[in-house]
mmCIF file of C-alpha atoms in Angstrom:
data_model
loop_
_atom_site.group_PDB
_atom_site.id
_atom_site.type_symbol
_atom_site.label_atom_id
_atom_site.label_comp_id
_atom_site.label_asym_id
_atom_site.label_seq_id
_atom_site.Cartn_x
_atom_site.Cartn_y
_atom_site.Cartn_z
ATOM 1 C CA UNK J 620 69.932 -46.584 48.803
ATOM 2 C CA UNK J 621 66.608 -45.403 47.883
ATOM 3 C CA UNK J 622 63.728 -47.941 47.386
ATOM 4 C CA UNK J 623 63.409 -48.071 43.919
ATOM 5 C CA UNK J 624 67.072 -48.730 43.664
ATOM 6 C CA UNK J 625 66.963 -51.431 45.965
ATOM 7 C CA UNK J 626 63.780 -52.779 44.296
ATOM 8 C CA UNK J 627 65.702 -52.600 40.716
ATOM 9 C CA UNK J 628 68.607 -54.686 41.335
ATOM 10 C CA UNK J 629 66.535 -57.086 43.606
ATOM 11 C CA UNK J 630 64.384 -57.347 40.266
ATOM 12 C CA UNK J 631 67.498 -57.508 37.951
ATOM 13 C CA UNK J 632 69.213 -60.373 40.450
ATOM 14 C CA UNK J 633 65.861 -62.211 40.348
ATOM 15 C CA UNK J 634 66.195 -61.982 36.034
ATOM 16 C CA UNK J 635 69.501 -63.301 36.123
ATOM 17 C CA UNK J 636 68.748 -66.010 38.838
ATOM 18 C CA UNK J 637 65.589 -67.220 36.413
ATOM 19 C CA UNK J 638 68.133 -66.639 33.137
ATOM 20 C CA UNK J 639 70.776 -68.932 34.950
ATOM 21 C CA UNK J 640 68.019 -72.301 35.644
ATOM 22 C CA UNK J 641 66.024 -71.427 32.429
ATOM 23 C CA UNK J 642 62.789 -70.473 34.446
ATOM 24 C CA UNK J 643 60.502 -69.245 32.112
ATOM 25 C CA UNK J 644 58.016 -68.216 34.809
ATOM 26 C CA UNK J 645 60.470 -66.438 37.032
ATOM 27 C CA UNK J 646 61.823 -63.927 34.161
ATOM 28 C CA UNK J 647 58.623 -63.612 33.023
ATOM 29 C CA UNK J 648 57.779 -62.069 36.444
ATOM 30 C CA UNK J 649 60.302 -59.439 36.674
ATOM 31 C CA UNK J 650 59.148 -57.823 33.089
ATOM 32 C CA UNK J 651 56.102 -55.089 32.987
ATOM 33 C CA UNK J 652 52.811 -55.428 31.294
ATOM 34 C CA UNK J 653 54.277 -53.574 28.185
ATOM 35 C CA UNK J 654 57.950 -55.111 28.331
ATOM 36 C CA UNK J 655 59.508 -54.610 25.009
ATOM 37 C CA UNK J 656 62.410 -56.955 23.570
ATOM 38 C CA UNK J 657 64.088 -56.165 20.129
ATOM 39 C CA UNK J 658 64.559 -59.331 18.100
ATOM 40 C CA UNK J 659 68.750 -59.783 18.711
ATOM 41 C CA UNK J 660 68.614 -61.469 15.215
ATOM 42 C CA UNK J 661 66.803 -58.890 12.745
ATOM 43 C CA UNK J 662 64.815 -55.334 12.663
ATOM 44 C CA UNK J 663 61.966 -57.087 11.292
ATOM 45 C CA UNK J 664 60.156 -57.077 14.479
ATOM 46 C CA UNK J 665 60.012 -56.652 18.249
ATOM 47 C CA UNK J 666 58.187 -59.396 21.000
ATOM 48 C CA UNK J 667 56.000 -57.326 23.117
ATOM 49 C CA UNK J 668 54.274 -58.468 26.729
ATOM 50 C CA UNK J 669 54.827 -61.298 28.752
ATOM 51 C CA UNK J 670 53.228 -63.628 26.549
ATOM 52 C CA UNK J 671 55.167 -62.630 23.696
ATOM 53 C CA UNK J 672 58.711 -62.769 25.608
ATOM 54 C CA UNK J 673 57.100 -65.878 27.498
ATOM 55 C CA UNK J 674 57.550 -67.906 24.070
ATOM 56 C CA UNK J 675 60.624 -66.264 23.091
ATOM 57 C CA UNK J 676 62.450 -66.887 26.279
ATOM 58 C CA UNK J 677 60.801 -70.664 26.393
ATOM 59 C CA UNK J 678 62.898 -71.134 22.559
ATOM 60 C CA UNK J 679 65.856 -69.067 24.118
ATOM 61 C CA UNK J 680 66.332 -71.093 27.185
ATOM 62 C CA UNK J 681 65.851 -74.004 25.260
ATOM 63 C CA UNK J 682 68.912 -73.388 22.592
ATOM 64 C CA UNK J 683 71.029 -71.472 24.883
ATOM 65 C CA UNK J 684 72.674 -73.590 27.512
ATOM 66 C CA UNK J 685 74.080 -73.503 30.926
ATOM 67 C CA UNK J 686 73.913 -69.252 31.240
ATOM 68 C CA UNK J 687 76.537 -68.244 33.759
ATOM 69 C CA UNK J 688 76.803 -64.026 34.395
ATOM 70 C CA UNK J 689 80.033 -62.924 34.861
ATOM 71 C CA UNK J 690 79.603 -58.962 34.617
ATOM 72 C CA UNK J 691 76.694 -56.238 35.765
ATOM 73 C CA UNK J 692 76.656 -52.341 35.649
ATOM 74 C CA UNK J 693 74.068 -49.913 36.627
ATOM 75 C CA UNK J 694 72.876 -46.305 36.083
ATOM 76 C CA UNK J 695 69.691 -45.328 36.944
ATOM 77 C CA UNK J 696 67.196 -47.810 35.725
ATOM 78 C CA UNK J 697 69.967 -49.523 32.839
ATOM 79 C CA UNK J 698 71.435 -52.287 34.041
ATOM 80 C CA UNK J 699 73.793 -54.004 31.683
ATOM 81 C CA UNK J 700 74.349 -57.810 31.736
ATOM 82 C CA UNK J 701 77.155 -59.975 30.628
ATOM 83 C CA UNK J 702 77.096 -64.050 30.687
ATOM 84 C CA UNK J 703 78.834 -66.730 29.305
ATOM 85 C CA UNK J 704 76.380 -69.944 27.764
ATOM 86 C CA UNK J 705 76.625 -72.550 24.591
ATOM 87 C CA UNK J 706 74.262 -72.854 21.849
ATOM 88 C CA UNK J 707 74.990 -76.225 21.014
ATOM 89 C CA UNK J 708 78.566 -77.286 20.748
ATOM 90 C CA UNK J 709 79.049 -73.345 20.362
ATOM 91 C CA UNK J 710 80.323 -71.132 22.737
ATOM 92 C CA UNK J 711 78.425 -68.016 23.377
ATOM 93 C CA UNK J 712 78.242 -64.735 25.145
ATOM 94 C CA UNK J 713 75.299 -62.311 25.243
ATOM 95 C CA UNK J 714 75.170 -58.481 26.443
ATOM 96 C CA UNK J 715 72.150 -57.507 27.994
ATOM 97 C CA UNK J 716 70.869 -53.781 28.462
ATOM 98 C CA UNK J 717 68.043 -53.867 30.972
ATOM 99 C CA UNK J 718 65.621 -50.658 31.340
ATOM 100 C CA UNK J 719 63.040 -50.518 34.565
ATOM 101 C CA UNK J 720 59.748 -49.055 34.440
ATOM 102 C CA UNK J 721 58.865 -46.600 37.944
ATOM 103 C CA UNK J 722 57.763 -49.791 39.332
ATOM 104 C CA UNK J 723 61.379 -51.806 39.065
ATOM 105 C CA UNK J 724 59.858 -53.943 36.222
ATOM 106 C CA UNK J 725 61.946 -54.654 32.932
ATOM 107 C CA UNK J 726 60.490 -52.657 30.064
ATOM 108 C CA UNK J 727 62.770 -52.642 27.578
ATOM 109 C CA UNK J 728 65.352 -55.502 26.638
ATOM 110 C CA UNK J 729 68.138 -55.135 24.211
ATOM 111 C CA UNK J 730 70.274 -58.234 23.285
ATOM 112 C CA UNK J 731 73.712 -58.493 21.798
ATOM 113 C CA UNK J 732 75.561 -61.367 21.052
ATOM 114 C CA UNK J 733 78.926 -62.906 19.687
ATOM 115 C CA UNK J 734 80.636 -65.300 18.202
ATOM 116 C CA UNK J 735 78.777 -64.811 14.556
ATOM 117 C CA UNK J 736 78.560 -68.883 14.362
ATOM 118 C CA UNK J 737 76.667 -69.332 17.928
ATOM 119 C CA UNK J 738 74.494 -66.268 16.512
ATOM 120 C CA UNK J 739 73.672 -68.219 13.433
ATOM 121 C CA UNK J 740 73.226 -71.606 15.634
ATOM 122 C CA UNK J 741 70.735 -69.470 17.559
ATOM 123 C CA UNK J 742 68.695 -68.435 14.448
ATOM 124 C CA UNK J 743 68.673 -72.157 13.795
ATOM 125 C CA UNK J 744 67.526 -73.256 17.069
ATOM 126 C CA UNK J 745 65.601 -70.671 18.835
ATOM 127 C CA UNK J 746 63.759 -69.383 15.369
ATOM 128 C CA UNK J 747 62.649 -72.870 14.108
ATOM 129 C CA UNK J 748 61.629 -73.577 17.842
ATOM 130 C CA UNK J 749 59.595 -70.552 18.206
ATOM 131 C CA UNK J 750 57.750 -70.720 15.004
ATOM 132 C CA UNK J 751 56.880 -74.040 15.798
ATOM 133 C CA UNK J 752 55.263 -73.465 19.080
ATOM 134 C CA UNK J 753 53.325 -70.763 17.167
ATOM 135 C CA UNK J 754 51.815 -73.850 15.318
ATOM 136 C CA UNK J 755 54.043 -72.410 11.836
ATOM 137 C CA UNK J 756 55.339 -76.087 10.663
ATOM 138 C CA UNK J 757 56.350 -74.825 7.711
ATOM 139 C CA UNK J 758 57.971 -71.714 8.463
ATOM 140 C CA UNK J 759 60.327 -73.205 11.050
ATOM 141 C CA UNK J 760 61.826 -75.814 8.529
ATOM 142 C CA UNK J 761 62.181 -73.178 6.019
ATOM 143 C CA UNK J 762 63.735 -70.808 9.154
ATOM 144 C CA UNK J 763 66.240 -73.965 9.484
ATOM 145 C CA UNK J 764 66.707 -74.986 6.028
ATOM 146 C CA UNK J 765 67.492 -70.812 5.088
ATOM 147 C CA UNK J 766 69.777 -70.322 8.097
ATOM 148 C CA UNK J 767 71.501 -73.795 7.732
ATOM 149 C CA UNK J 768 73.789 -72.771 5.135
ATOM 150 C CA UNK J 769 74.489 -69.455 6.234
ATOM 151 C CA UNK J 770 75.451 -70.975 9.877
ATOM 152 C CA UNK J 771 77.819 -73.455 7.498
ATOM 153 C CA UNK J 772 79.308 -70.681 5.522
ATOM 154 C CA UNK J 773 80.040 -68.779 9.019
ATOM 155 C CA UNK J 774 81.403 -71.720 10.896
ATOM 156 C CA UNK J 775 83.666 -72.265 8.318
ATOM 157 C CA UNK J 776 84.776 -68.810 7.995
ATOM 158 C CA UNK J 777 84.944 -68.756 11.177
ATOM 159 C CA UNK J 778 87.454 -72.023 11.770
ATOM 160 C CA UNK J 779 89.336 -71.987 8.699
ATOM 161 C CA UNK J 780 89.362 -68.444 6.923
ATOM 162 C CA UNK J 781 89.471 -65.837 9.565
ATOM 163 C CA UNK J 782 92.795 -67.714 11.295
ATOM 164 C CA UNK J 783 94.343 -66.822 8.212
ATOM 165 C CA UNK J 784 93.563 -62.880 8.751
ATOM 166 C CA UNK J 785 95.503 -63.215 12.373
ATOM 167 C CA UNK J 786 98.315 -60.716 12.810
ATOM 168 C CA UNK J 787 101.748 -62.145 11.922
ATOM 169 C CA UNK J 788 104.917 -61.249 11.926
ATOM 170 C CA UNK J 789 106.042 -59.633 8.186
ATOM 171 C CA UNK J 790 107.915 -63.092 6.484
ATOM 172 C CA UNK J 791 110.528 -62.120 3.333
ATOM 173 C CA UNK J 792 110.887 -64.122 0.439
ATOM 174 C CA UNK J 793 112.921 -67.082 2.874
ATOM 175 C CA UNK J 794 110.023 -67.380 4.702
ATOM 176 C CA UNK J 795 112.053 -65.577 8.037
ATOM 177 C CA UNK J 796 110.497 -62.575 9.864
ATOM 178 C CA UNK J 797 113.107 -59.490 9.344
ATOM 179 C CA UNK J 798 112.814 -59.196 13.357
ATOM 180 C CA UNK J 799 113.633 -62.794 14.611
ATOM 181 C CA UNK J 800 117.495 -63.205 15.373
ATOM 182 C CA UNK J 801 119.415 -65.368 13.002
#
């Protein structure tokens, strides 16, 4: 195994260990001076350096909640990431694509994540939290009084309206399935 190898997944193992006990400091080591993350919730901008991932990952690791990984691939410098966590009373899983710099530091960080009502949760949580350690009072109760109802409309969606879209069996008019035996 060549050195850089070795010196990438001992980097990508000390991520996850710092992802799993919420140790701000300890990710924040493994990233490069010019570490780039893409916001997972919109395109309207990106956190750049430590410092700027430093605060994100302090309002991540604050709404997202016991982290467990469960899956990692590599090739080349990409590592991908899979865990399991809880925003809330949500459950949650994130996908993380990892790119190393020539020095087996994380320069590039792109999150995706599912179910849509732990993503809106997030928003909630982790965007009202951030903005407030900014010193942006009012834009994190607007961030949580804008995403509240859209997390409501999703939950909702999510616990009463999308059951309803479940495959089936086909019913007739008696209400019986044309397949089940009589």
């Amino acid at each position: 195994m060549s050195e850089t190898l070795h010196s990438g997944a001992a980097t990508v193992a000390s991520w996850r260990a710092a992802s799993e006990r919420g140790d701000v400091d300890a990710a924040v080591a493994c990233l490069s001076r010019d570490v780039v993350l893409s916001s997972p919730l919109t395109e309207q901008f990106r956190f750049e350096g430590p410092a700027q991932l430093g605060d994100f990952l302090t309002s991540a690791f604050t709404a997202v909640q016991d982290i467990r990984f469960h899956t990692q691939t590599c090739e080349g410098d990409a590592y991908s990431l899979f865990y399991r966590a809880r925003v809330g009373a949500q459950p949650f899983e994130e996908a993380q694509l990892l790119r190393l710099d020539d020095e087996a530091r994380i320069k590039e960080i792109t999150l995706f994540g599912r179910p849509m009502p732990a993503l809106t949760a997030l928003m909630i949580s982790a965007g009202s939290e951030l903005a407030r350690r900014q010193g942006r009072r009012g834009v994190a109760a607007l961030m949580r009084a804008s995403a509240a109802p859209v997390h409501a409309m999703v939950t909702f969606g999510d616990r009463r309206v999308v059951p309803l879209t479940r495959p089936a069996a086909r019913r007739t008019c008696s209400g019986r399935s044309p397949h089940a035996p009589r």
